[in-house]
Tab-separated table of C-alpha atoms and ligand atoms in Angstrom:
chain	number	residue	atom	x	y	z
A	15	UNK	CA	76.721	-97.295	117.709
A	16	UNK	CA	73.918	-98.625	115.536
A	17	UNK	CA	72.463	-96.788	113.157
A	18	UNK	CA	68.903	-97.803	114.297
A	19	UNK	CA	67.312	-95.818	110.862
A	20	UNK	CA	69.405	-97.556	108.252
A	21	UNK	CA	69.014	-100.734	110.275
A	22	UNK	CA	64.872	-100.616	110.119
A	23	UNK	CA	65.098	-99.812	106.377
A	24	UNK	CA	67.278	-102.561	105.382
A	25	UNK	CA	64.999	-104.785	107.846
A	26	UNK	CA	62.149	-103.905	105.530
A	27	UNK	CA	64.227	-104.309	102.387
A	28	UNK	CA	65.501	-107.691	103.613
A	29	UNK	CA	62.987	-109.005	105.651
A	30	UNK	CA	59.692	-108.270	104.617
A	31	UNK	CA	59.782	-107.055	100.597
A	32	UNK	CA	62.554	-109.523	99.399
A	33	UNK	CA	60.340	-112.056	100.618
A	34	UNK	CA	57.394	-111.038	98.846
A	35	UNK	CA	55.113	-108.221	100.700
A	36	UNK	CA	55.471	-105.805	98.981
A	37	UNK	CA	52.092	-103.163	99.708
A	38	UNK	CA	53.323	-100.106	99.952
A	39	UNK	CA	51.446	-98.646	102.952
A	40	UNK	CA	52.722	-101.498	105.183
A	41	UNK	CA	56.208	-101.287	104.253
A	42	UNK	CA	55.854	-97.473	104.780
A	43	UNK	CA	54.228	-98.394	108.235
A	44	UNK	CA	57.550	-100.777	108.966
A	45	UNK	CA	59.793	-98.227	107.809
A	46	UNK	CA	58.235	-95.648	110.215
A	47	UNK	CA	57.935	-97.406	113.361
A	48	UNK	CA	60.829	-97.624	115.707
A	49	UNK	CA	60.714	-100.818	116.909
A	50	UNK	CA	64.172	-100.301	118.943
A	51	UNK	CA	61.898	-97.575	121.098
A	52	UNK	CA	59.900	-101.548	122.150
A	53	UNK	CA	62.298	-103.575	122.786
A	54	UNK	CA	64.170	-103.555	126.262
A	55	UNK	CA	67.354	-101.068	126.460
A	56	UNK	CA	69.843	-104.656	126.596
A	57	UNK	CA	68.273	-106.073	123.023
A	58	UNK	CA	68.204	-102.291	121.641
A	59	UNK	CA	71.124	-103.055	119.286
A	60	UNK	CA	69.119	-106.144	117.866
A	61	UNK	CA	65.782	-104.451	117.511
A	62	UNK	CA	65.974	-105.376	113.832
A	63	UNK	CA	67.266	-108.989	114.021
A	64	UNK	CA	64.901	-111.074	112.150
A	65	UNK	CA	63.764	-113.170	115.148
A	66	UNK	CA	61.056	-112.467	117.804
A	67	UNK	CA	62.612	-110.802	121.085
A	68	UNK	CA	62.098	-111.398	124.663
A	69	UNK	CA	60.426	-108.165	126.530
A	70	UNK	CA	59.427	-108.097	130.512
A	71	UNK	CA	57.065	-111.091	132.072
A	72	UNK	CA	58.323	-113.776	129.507
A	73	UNK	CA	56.499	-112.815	126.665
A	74	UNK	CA	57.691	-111.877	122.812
A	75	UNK	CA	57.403	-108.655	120.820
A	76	UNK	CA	56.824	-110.696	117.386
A	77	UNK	CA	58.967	-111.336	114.371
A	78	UNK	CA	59.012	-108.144	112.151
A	79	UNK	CA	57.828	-110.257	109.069
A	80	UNK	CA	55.266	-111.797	110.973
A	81	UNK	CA	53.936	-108.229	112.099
A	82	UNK	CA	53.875	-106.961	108.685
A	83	UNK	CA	52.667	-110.243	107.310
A	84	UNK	CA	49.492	-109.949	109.671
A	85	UNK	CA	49.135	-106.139	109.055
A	86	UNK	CA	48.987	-106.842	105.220
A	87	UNK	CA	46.455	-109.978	105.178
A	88	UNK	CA	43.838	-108.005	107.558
A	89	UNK	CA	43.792	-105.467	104.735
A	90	UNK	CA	44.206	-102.304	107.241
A	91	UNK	CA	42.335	-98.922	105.519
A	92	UNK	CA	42.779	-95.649	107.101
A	93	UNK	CA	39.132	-95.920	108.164
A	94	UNK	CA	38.884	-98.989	109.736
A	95	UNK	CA	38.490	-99.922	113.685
A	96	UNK	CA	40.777	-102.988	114.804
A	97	UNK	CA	40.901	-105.018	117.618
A	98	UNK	CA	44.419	-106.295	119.037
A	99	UNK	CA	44.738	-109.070	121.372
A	100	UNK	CA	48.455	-109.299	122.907
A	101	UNK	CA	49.593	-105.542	122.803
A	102	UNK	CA	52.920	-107.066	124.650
A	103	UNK	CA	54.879	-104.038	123.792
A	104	UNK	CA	52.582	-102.321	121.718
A	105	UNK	CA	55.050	-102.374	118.478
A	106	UNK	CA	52.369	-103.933	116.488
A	107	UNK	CA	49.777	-101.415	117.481
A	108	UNK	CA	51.807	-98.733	116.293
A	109	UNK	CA	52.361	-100.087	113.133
A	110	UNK	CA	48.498	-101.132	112.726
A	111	UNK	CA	48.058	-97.288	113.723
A	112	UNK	CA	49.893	-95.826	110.970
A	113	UNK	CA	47.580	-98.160	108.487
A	114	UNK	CA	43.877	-98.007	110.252
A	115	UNK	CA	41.702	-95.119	111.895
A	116	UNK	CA	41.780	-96.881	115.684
A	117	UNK	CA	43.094	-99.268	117.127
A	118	UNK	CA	41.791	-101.019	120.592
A	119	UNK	CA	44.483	-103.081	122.448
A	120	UNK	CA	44.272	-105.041	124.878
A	121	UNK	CA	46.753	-106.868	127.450
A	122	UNK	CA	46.531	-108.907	130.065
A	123	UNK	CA	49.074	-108.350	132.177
A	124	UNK	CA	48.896	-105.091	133.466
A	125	UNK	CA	52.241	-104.003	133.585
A	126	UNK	CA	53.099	-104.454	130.122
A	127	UNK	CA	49.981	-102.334	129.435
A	128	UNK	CA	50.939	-99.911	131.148
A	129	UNK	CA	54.243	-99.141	129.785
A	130	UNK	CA	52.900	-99.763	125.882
A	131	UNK	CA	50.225	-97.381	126.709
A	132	UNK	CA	53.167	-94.811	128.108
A	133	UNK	CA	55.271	-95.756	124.958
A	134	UNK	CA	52.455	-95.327	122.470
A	135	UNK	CA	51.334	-91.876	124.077
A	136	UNK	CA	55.104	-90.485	123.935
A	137	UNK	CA	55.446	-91.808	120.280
A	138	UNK	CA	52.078	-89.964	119.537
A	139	UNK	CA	49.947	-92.247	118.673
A	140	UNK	CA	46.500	-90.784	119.554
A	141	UNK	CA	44.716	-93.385	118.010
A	142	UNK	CA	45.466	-96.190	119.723
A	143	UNK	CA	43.641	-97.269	123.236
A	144	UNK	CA	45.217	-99.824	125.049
A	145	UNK	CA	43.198	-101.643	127.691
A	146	UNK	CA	44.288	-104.064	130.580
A	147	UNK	CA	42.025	-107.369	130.431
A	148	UNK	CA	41.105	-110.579	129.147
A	149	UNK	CA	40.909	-110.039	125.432
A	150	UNK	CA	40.193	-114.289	124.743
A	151	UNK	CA	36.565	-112.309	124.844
A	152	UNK	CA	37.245	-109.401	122.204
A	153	UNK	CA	35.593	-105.913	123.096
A	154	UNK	CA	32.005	-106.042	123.165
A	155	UNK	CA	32.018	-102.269	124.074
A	156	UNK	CA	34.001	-101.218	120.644
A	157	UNK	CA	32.632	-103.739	118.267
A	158	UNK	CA	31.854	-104.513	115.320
A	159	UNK	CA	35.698	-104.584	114.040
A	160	UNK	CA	36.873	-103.941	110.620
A	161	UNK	CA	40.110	-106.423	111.582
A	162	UNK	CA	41.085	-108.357	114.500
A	163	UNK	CA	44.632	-109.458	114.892
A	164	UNK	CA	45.686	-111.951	117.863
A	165	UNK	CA	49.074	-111.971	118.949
A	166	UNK	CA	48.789	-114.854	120.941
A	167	UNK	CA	47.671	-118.245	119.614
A	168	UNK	CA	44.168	-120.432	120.773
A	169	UNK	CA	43.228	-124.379	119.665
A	170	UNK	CA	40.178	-122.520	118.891
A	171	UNK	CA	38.518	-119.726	117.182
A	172	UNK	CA	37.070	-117.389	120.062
A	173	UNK	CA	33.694	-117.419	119.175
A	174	UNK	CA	33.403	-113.537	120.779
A	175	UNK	CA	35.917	-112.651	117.552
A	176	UNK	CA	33.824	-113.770	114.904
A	177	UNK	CA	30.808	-112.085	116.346
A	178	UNK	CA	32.374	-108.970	116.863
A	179	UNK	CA	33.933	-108.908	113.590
A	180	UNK	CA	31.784	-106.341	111.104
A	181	UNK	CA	30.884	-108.370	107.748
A	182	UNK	CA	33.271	-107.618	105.721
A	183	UNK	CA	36.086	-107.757	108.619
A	184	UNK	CA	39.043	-109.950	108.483
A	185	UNK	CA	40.456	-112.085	111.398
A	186	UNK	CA	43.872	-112.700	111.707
A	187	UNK	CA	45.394	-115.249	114.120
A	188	UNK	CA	47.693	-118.223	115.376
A	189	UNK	CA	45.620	-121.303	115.596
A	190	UNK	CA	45.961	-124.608	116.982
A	191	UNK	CA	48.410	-126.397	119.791
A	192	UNK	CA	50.964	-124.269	120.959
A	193	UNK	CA	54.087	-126.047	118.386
A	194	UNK	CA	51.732	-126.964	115.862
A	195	UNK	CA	49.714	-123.277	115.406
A	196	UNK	CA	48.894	-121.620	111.783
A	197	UNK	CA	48.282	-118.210	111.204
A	198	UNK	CA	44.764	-118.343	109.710
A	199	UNK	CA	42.672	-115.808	108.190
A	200	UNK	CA	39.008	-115.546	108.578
A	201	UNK	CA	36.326	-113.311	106.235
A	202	UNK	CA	32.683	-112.798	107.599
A	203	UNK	CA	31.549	-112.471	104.581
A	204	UNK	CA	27.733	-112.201	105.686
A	205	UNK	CA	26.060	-112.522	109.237
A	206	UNK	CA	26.347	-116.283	109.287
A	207	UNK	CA	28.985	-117.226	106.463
A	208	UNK	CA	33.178	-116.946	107.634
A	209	UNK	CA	35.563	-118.307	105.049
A	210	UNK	CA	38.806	-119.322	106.576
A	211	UNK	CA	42.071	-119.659	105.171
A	212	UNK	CA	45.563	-120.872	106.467
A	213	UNK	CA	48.652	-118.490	105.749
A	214	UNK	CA	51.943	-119.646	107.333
A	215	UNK	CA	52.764	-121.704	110.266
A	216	UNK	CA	53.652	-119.610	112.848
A	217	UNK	CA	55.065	-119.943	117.025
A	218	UNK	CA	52.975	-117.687	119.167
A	219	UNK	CA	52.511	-117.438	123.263
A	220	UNK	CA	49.656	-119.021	123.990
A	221	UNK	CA	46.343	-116.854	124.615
A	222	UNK	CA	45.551	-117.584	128.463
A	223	UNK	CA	42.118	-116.874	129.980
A	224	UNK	CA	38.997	-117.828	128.679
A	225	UNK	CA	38.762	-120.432	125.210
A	226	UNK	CA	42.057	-119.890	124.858
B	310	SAM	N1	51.810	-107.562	119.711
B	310	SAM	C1	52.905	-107.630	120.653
B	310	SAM	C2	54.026	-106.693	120.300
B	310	SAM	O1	53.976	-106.074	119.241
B	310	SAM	O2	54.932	-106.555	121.137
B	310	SAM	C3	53.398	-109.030	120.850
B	310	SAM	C4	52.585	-109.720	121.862
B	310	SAM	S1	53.127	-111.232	122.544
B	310	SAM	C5	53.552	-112.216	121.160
B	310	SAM	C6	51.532	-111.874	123.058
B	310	SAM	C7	50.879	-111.123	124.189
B	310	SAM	O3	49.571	-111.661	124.370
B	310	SAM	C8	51.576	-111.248	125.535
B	310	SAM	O4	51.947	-109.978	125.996
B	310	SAM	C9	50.518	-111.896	126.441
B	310	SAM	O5	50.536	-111.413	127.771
B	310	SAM	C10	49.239	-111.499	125.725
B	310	SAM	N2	48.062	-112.329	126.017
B	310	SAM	C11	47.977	-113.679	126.156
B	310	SAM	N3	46.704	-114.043	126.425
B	310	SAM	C12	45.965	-112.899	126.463
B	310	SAM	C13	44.590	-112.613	126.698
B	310	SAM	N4	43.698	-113.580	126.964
B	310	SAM	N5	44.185	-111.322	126.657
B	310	SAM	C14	45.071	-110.316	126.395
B	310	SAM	N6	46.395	-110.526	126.172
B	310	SAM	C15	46.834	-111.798	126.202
């Protein structure tokens, strides 16, 4: 039987500060969130392998280091409203939720909404909304966003993401080919003026639906 709270500490220890993130209010967030509760009850006893994971309709709940990586560079403040696309199991909305005041989600295939939204309610996280859609548009309803995070990776930078990112806000995505992508940052830094910056290279799903 695995001890699933040792496991997620040493997966924090291991995985995320020995390689150099080391802010403590995401490795708080990491050590809080119970990512064997979002993976499916066959992988439960790897929830905290260092790897990406299948879940239901061929996607990926992401690496643990990768979530953490993208929670730290969009700079997540208890106040801030974020904007995920890709809630896929919804592990990296609850983490986000622990660091930000909302958080808007949104998936595309319904069923996998669906049961984060379930998972996230049980868990109670209150402040997350998950929505069922094409988020290759963002949330014109919700914005301006202080952060938004894609989970899935585009050639191109949505063009609805920078504009509904507040200045100030912080984009945080895969970008390019699917085999070739880098995560990339992006700072609106005034209404007209984004300065972008490359990260890691990273494997993502590809973003389907609109310029993805
Ligand atoms: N954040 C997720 C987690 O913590 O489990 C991982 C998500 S998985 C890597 C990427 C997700 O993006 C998939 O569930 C996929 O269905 C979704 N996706 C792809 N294109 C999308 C789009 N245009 N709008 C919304 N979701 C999309």
């Amino acid at each position: 039987m695995v001890d699933y709270r040792a496991a997620r500490l040493n997966m924090v220890e291991y995985q995320i500060a020995r390689r150099g993130l080391t802010e403590p209010a995401v490795l708080e967030a990491m050590a809080a969130v119970p990512r064997e509760k979002f993976v499916p009850t066959a992988l439960r006893d790897r929830a905290y392998d260092d790897t990406a994971l299948p879940i239901a309709h061929d996607q990926t709940i992401s690496q643990p280091y990768i979530v953490a990586l993208m929670a730290w560079a969009a700079e997540l403040e208890r106040g801030n409203k974020v904007l995920e696309i890709g809630t896929g199991s919804g592990y990296a909305a609850a983490v986000m939720a622990r660091l930000a005041g909302r958080v808007v989600t949104i998936e595309r295939i319904a069923s996998l909404a669906d049961s984060a939204r379930a998972r996230l309610n049980k868990l109670g996280h209150a402040n997350v909304q998950v929505i069922a859609g094409d988020g290759s548009a963002g949330c014109e309803a919700e914005a301006p966003f202080d952060a938004i995070l894609s989970a899935a990776g585009s050639r191109t930078v949505p063009s609805a993401w920078k504009e509904q990112l507040a200045i100030g806000g912080r984009l945080i995505m895969p970008l390019g080919p699917f085999g070739d992508q880098q995560l990339v940052k992006i700072v609106r830094n005034g209404e007209n003026d984004y300065a972008r910056k490359t990260l890691v290279a990273v494997r993502f799903v590809p973003l389907l639906g609109g310029t993805g």
